[in-house]
mmCIF file of C-alpha atoms in Angstrom:
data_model
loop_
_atom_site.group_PDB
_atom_site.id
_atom_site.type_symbol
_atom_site.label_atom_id
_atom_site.label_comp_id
_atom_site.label_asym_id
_atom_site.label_seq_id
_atom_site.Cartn_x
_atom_site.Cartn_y
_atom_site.Cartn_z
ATOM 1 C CA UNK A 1 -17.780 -12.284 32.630
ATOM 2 C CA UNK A 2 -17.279 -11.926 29.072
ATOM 3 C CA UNK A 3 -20.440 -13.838 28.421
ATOM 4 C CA UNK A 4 -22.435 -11.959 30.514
ATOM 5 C CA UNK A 5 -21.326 -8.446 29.105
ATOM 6 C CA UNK A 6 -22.361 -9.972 25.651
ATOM 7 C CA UNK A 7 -25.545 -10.266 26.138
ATOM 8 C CA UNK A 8 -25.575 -6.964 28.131
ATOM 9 C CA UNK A 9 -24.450 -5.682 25.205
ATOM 10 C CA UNK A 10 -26.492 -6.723 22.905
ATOM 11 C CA UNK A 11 -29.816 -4.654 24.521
ATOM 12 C CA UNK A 12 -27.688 -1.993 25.483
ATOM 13 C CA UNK A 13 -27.172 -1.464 21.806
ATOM 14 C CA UNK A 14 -30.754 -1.485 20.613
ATOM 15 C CA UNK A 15 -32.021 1.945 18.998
ATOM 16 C CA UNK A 16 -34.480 1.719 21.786
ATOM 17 C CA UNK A 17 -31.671 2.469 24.570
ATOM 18 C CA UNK A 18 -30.601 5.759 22.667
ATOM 19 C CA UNK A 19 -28.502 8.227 25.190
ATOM 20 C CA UNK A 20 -30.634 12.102 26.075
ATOM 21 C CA UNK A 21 -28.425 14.900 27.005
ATOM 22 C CA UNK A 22 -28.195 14.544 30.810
ATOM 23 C CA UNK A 23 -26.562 17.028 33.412
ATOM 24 C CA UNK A 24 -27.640 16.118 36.502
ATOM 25 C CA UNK A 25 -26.653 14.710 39.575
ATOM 26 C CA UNK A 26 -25.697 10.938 39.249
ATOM 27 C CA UNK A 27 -25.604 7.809 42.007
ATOM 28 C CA UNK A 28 -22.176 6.554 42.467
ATOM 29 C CA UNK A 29 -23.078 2.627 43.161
ATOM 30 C CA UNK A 30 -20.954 0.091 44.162
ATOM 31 C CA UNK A 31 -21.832 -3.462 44.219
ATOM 32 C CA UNK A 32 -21.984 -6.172 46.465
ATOM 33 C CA UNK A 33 -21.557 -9.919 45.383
ATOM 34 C CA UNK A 34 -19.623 -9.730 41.944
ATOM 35 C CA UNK A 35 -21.556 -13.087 40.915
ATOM 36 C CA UNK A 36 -23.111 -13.515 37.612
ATOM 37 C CA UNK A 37 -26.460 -11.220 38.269
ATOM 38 C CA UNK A 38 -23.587 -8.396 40.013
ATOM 39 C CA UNK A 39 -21.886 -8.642 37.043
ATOM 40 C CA UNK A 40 -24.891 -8.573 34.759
ATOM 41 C CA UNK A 41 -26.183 -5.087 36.747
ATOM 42 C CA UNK A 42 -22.297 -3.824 36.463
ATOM 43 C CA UNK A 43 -22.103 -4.058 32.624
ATOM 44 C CA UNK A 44 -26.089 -2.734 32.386
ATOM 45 C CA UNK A 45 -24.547 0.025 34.248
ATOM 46 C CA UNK A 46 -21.990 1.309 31.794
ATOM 47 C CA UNK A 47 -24.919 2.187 29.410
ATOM 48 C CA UNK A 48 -26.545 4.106 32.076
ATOM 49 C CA UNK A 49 -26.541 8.087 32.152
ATOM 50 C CA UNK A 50 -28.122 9.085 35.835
ATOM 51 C CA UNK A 51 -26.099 5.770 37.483
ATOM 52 C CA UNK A 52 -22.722 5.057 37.488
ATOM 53 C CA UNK A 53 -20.598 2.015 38.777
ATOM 54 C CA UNK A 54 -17.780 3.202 40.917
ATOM 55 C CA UNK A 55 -17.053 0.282 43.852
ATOM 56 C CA UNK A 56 -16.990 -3.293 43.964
ATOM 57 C CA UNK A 57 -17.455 -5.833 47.428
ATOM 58 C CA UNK A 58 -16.271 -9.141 47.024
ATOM 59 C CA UNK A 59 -15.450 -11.850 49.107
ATOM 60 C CA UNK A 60 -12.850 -13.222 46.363
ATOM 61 C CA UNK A 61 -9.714 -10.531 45.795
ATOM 62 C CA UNK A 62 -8.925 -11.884 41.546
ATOM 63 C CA UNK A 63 -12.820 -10.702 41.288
ATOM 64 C CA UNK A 64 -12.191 -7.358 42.473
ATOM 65 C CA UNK A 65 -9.097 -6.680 40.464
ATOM 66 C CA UNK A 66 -10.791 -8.037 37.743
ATOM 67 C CA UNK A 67 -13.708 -5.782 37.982
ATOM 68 C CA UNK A 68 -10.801 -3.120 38.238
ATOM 69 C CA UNK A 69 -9.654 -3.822 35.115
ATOM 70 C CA UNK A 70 -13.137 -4.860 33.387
ATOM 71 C CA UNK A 71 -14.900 -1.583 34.673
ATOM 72 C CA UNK A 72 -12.233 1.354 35.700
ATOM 73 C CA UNK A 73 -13.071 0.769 39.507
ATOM 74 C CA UNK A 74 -10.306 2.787 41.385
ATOM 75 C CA UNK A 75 -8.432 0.263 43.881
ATOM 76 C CA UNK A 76 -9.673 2.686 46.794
ATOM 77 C CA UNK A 77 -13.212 1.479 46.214
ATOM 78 C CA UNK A 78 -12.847 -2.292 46.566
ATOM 79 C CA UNK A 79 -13.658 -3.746 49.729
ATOM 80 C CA UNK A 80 -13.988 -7.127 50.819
ATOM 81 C CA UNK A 81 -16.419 -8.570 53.501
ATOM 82 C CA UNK A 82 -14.523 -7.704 56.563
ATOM 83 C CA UNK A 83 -13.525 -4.365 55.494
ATOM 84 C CA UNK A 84 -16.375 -3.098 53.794
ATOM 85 C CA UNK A 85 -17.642 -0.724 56.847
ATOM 86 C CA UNK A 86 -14.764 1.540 55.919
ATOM 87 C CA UNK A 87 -17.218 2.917 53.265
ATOM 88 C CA UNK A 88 -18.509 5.288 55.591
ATOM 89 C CA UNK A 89 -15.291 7.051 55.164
ATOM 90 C CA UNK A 90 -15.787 6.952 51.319
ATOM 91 C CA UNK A 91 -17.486 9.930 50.289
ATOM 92 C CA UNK A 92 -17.533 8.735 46.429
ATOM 93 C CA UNK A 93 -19.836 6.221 47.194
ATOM 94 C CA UNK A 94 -23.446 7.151 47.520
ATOM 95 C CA UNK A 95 -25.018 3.549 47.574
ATOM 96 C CA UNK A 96 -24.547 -0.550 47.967
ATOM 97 C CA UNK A 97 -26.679 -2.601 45.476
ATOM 98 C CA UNK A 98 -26.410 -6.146 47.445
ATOM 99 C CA UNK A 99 -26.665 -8.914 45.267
ATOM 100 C CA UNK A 100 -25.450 -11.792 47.202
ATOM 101 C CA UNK A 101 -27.429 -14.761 48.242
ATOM 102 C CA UNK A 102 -30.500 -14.389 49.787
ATOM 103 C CA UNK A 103 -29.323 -15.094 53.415
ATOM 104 C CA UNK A 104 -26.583 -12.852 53.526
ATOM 105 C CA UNK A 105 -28.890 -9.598 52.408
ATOM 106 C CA UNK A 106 -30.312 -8.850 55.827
ATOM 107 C CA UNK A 107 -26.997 -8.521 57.787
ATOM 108 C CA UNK A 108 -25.128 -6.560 54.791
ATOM 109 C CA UNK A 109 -27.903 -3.563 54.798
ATOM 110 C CA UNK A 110 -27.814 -3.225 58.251
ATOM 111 C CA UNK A 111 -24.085 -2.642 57.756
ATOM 112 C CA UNK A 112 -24.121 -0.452 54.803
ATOM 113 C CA UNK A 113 -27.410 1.060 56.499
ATOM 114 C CA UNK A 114 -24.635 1.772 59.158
ATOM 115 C CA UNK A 115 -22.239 3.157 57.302
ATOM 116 C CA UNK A 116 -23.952 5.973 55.834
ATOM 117 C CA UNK A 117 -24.908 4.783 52.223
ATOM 118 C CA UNK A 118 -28.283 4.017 50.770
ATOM 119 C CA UNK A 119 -29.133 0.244 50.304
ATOM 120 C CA UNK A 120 -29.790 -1.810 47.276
ATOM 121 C CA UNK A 121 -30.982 -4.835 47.537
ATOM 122 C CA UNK A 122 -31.672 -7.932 45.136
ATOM 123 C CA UNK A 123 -35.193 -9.709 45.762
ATOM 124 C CA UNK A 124 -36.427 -11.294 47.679
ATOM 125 C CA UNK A 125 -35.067 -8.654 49.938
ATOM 126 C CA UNK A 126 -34.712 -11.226 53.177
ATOM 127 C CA UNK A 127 -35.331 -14.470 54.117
ATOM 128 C CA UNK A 128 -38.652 -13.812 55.733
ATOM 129 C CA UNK A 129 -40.847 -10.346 56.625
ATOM 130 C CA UNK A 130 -39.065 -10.138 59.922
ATOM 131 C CA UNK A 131 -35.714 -9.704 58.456
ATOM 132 C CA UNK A 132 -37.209 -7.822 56.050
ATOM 133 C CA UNK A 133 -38.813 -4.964 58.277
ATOM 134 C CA UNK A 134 -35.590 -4.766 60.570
ATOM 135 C CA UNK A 135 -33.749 -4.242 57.569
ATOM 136 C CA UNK A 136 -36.543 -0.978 56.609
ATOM 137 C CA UNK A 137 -36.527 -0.370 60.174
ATOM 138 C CA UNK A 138 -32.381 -0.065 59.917
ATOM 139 C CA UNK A 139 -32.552 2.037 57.031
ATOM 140 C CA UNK A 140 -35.197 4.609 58.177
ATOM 141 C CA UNK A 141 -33.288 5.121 61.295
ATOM 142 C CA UNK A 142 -29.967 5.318 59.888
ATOM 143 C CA UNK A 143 -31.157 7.798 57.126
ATOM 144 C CA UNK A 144 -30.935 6.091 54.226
ATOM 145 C CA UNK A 145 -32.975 4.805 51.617
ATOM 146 C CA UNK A 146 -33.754 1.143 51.123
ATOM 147 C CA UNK A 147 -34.912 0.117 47.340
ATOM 148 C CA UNK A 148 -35.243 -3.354 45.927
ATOM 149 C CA UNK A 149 -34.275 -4.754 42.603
ATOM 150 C CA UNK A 150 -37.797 -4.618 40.924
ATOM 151 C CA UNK A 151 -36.139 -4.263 37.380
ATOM 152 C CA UNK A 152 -39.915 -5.925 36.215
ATOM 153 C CA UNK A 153 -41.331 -1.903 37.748
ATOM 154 C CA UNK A 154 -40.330 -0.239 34.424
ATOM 155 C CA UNK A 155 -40.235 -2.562 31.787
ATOM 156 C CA UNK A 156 -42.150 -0.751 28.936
ATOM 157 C CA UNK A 157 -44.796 -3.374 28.316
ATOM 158 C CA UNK A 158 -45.599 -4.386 31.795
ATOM 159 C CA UNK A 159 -46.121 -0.382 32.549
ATOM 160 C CA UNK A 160 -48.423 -0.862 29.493
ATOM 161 C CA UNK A 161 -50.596 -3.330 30.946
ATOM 162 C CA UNK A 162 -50.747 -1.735 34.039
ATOM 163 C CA UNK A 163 -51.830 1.481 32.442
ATOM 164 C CA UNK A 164 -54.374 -0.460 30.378
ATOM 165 C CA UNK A 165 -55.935 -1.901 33.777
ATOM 166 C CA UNK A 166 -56.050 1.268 35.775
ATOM 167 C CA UNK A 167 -57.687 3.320 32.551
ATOM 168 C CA UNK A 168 -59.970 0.496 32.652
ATOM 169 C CA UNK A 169 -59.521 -0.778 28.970
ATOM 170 C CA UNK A 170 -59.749 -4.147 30.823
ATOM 171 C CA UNK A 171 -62.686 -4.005 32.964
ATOM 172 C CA UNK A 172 -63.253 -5.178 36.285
ATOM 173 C CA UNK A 173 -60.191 -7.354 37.229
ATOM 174 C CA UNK A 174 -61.710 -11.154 37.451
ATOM 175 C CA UNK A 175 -58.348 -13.421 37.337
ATOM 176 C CA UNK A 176 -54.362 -13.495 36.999
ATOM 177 C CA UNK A 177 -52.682 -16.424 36.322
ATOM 178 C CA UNK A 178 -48.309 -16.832 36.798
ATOM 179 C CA UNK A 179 -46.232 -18.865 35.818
ATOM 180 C CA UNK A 180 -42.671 -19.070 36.786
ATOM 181 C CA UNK A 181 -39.974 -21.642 36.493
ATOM 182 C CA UNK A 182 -37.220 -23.307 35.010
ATOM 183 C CA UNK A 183 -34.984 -26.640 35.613
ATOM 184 C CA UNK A 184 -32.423 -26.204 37.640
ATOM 185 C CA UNK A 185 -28.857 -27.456 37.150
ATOM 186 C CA UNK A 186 -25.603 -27.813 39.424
ATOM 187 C CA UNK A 187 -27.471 -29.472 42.793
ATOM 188 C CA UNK A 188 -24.269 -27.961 45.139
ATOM 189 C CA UNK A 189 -25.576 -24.192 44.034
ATOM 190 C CA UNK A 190 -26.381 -21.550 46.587
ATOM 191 C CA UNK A 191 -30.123 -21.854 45.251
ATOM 192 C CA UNK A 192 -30.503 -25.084 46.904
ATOM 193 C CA UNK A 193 -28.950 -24.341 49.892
ATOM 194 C CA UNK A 194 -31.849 -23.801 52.795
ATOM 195 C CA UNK A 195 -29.135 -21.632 54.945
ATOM 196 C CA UNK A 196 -28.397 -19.254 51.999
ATOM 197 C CA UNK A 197 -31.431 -19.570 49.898
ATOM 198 C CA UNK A 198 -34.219 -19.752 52.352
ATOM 199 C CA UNK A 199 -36.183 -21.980 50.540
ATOM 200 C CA UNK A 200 -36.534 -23.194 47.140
ATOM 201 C CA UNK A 201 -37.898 -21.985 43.679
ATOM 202 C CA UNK A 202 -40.625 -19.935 45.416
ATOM 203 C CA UNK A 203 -37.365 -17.803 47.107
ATOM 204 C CA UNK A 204 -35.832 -17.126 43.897
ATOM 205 C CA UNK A 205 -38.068 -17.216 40.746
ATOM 206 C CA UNK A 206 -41.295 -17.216 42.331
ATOM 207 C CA UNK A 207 -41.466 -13.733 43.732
ATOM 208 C CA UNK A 208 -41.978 -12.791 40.256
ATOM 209 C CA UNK A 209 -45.393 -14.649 40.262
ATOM 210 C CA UNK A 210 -45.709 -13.080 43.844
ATOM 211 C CA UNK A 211 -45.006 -9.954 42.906
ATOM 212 C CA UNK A 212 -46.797 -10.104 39.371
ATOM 213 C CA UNK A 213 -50.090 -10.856 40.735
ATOM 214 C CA UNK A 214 -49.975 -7.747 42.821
ATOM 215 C CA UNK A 215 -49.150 -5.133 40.188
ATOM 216 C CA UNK A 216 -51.350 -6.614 37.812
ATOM 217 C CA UNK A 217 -54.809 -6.729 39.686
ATOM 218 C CA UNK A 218 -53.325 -3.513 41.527
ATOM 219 C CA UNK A 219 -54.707 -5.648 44.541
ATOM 220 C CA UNK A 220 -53.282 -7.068 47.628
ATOM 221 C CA UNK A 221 -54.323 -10.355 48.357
ATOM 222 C CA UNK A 222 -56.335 -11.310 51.756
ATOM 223 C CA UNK A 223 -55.647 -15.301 51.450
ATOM 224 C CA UNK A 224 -53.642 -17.771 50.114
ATOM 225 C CA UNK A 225 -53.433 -21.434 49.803
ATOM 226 C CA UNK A 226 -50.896 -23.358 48.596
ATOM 227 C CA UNK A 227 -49.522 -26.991 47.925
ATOM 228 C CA UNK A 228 -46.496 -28.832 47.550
ATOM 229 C CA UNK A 229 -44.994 -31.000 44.853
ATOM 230 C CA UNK A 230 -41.803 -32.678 45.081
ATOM 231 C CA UNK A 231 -40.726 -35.361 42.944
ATOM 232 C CA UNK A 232 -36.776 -35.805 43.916
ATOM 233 C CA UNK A 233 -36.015 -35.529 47.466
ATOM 234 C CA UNK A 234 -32.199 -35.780 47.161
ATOM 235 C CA UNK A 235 -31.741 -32.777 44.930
ATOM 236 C CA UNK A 236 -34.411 -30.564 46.649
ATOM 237 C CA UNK A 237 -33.447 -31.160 50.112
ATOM 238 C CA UNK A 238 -35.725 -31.153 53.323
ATOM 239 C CA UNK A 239 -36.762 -26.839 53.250
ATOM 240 C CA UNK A 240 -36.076 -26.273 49.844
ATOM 241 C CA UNK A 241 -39.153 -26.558 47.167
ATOM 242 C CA UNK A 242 -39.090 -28.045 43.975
ATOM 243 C CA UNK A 243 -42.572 -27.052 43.084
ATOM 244 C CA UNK A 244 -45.096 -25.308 44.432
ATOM 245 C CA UNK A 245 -48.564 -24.064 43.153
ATOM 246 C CA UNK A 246 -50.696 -21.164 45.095
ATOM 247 C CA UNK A 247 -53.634 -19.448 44.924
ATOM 248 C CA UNK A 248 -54.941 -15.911 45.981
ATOM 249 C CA UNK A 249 -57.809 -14.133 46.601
ATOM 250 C CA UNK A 250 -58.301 -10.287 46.561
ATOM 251 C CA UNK A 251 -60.795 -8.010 48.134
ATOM 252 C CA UNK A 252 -62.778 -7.284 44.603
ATOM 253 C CA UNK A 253 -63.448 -10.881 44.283
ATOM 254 C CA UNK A 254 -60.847 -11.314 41.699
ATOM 255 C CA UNK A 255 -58.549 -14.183 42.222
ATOM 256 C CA UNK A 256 -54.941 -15.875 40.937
ATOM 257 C CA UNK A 257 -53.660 -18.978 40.325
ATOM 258 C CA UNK A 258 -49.381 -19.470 40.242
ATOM 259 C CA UNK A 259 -46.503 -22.040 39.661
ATOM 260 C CA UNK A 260 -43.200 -22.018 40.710
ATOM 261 C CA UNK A 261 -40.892 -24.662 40.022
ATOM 262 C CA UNK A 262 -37.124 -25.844 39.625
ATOM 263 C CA UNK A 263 -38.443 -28.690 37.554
ATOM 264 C CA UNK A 264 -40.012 -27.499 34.226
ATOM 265 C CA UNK A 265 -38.746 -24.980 31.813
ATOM 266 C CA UNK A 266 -40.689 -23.046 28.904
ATOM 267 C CA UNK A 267 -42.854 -21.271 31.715
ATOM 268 C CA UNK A 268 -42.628 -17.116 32.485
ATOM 269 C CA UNK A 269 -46.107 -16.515 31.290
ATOM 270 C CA UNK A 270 -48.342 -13.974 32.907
ATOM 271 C CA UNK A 271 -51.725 -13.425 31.780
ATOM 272 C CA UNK A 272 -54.471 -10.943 33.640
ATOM 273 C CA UNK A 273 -58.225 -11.433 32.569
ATOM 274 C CA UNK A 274 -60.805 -8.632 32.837
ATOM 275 C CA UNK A 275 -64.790 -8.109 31.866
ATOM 276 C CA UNK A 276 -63.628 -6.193 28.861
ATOM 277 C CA UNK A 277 -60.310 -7.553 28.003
ATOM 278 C CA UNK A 278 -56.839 -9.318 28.707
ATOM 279 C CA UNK A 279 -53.441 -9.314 28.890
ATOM 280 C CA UNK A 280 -50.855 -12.004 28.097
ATOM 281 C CA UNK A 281 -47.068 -11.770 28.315
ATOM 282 C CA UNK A 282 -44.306 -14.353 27.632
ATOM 283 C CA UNK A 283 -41.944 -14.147 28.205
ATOM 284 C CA UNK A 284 -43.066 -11.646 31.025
ATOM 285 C CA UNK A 285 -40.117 -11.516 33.434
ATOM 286 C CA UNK A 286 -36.851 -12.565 31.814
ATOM 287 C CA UNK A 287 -33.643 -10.639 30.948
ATOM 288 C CA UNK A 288 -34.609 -10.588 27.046
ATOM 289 C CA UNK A 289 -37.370 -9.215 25.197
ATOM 290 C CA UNK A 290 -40.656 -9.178 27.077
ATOM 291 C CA UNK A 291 -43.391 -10.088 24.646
ATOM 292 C CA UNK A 292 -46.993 -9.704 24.708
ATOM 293 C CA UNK A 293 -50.524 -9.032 23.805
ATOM 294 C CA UNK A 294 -53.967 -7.783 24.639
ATOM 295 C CA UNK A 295 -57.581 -8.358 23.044
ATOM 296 C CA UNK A 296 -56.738 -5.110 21.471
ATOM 297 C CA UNK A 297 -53.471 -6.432 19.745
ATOM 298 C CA UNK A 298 -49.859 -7.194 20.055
ATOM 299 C CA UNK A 299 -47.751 -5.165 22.503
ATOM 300 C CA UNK A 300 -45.143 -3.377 20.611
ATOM 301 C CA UNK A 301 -42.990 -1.195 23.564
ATOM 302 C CA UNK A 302 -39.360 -0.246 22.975
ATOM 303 C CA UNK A 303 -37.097 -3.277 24.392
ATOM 304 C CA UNK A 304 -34.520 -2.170 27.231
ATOM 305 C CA UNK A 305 -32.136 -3.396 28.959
ATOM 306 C CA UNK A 306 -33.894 -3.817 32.165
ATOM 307 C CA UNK A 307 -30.870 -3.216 34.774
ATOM 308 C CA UNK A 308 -29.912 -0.016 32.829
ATOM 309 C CA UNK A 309 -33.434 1.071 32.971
ATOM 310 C CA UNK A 310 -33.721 0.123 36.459
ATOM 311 C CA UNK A 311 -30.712 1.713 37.770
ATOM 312 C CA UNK A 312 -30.604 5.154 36.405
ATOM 313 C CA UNK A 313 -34.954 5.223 37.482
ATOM 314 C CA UNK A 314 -32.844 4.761 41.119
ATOM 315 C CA UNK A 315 -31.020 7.215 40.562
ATOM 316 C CA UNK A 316 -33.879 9.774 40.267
ATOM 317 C CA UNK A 317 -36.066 7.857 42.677
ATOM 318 C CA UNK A 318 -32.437 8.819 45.596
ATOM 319 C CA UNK A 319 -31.443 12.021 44.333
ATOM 320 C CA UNK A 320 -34.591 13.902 42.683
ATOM 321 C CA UNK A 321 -37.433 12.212 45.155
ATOM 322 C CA UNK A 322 -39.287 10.673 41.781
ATOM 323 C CA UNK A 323 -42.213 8.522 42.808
ATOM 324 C CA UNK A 324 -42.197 5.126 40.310
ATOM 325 C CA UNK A 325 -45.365 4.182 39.137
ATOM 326 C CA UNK A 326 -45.040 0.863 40.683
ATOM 327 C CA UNK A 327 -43.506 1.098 44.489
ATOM 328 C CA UNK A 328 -39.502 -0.782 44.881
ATOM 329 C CA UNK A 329 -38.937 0.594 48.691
ATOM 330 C CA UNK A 330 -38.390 -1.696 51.796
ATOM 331 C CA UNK A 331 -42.297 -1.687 52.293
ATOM 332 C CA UNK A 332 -43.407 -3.044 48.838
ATOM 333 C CA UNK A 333 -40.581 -5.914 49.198
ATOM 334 C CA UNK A 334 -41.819 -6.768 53.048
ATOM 335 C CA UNK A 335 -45.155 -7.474 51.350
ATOM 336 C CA UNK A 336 -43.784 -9.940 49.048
ATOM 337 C CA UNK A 337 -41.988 -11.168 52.222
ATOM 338 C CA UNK A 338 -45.387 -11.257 54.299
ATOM 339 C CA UNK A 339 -47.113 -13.176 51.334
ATOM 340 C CA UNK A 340 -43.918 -15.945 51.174
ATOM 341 C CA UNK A 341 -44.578 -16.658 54.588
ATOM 342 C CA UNK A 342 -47.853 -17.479 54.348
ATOM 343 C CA UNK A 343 -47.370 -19.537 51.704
ATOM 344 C CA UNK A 344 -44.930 -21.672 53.617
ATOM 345 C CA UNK A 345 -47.336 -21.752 56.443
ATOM 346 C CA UNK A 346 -49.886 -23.037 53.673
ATOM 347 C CA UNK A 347 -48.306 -25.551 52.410
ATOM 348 C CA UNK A 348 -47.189 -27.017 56.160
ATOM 349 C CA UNK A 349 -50.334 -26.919 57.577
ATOM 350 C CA UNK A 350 -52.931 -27.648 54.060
ATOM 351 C CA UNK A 351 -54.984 -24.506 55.293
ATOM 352 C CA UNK A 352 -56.040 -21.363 53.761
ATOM 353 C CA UNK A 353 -53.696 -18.306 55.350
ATOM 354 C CA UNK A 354 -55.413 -15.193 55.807
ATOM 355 C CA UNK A 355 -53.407 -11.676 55.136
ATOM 356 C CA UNK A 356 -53.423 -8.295 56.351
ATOM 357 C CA UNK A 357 -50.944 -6.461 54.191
#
């Protein structure tokens, strides 16, 4: 824990994340899975000014009382996974940000959904789109608000690129390429578990790719095709992908090419291609500083701290109705859902998947 609040630390103290006077309402979050990304959002948090961390949910009682020490949480908002319903008698808590394992996130909103409280939820948001629209389905009929953690929706130079592309400094969108990756380590992690993870590499760092490709071209994609690469069988287990590469193709004719692997690191590299001009990021997703460039120079936005960013834009997005520039509801992450599937059903079958999204 120490480690991770560190390195929190150490963006949260850049000039760039300088404090404004702010008197407004504020989202009293508690979190769900105190694991290393929980604790990662939970020491963002403290830097935050619209957000604040009040509760913790945790399946292991010395990480709730340490998070009581670590972060002032009051005893009366710690919960653990049987008792956690009982915050629909908490009125200090305003909202759940789930960031367990994938295969637990689709039965925990529809609790919290239950309960009262707006829903957080780490991506991808379920194992598959029809987990994924139950769980917006849940939401909208319980009242509450579903968003997704999109931290990559307003990083400063992504936003820049985007606005570059939609001002049409880069032309007609011809091509986006993603890369996304790393070697994985410890082979008895969640990650590689089928029943928790839901899949492989494409299930946990390959939604950025996913994801990426959409909010770059500002396209959906009608097809995809994908393939499979997997080199040791023991590790990545039968259902969970070491490697896989697919393609898409938009309506405008533009298409993308992406990688997502457990098997190689120095990856995270986005770049978008246009008649005019380009755009090339890496790193383009990771926790640290995103760098990148255009034909028109270097990219030279302030550096954040991504999860304190993220969490206090939630905060207006819940209490003040602000519209992001780049959607993180239920419906943007069921499209990222929609698009997984299809590449599963790609790679099984060797055919080109058509979408409707």
């Amino acid at each position: 824990m120490a480690l991770q609040l560190a390195s929190v630390k150490l963006w949260a103290d850049n000039k760039n994340t300088a404090h404004e006077a702010y008197d407004g309402p504020v989202l009293r979050v508690a979190i769900m899975g105190l694991g290393g990304y929980g604790t990662r959002v939970a020491g963002a948090m403290q830097y935050c000014t619209k957000a604040k961390l009040v509760g913790a949910i945790s399946g292991t009682p010395k990480k709730l009382t340490d998070w009581q020490d670590s972060f002032g949480i009051p005893a009366k908002n710690c919960y653990n996974y049987q008792t956690y319903h009982q915050i629909k008698n908490n009125p200090d808590i305003d909202a759940v940000y789930i960031t367990t394992p994938n295969g637990l996130h689709h039965d925990m909103a529809l609790a919290v959904a239950k309960a009262g409280k707006h829903v957080i939820c780490e991506k991808p948001m379920a194992l598959n789109a029809v987990q994924g629209q139950e769980m917006v389905d849940a939401c909208k009929a319980a009242g509450v608000k579903l968003l997704v953690g999109y931290r990559m929706h307003f990083e400063p130079h992504t936003l820049e690129v985007i606005r570059m592309r939609k001002a049409g400094e880069l032309g007609k969108i011809l091509f986006f390429r993603g890369l996304c990756g790393f070697k994985i380590g410890d082979p008895k992690q969640w990650r590689l578990n089928k029943e928790l993870a839901g899949g492989g590499s494409l299930m946990d760092i390959g939604i950025y790719a996913i994801n990426g490709a959409r909010y770059m071209t500002g396209e959906e994609p009608i097809w995809v095709t994908a393939q499979e690469t997997k080199t040791d069988p023991v590790k990545f287990k039968e259902g969970v992908d070491e490697t896989i590469q697919f393609q898409f193709g938009f309506p405008s004719g533009a298409t993308a090419s992406c990688l997502s692997t457990y098997n190689q690191n120095n990856l995270d590299k986005f770049f978008l291609n246009g008649e005019k001009g380009w755009a090339e990021m890496q790193p383009s997703t990771g926790y640290g500083p995103i760098k990148g460039r255009t034909h028109k120079g270097e990219l030279n936005q302030p550096v954040t701290t991504h999860q304190t960013v993220q969490m206090d834009e939630f905060s207006d997005i819940l209490l003040n109705g602000k519209q992001p520039v780049v959607p993180v509801d239920g419906n943007e992450a069921v499209k990222d859902l929609k698009i997984i599937d299809a590449i599963y059903a790609a790679v099984k079958t060797g055919k080109k998947v058509e979408l409707s999204l």
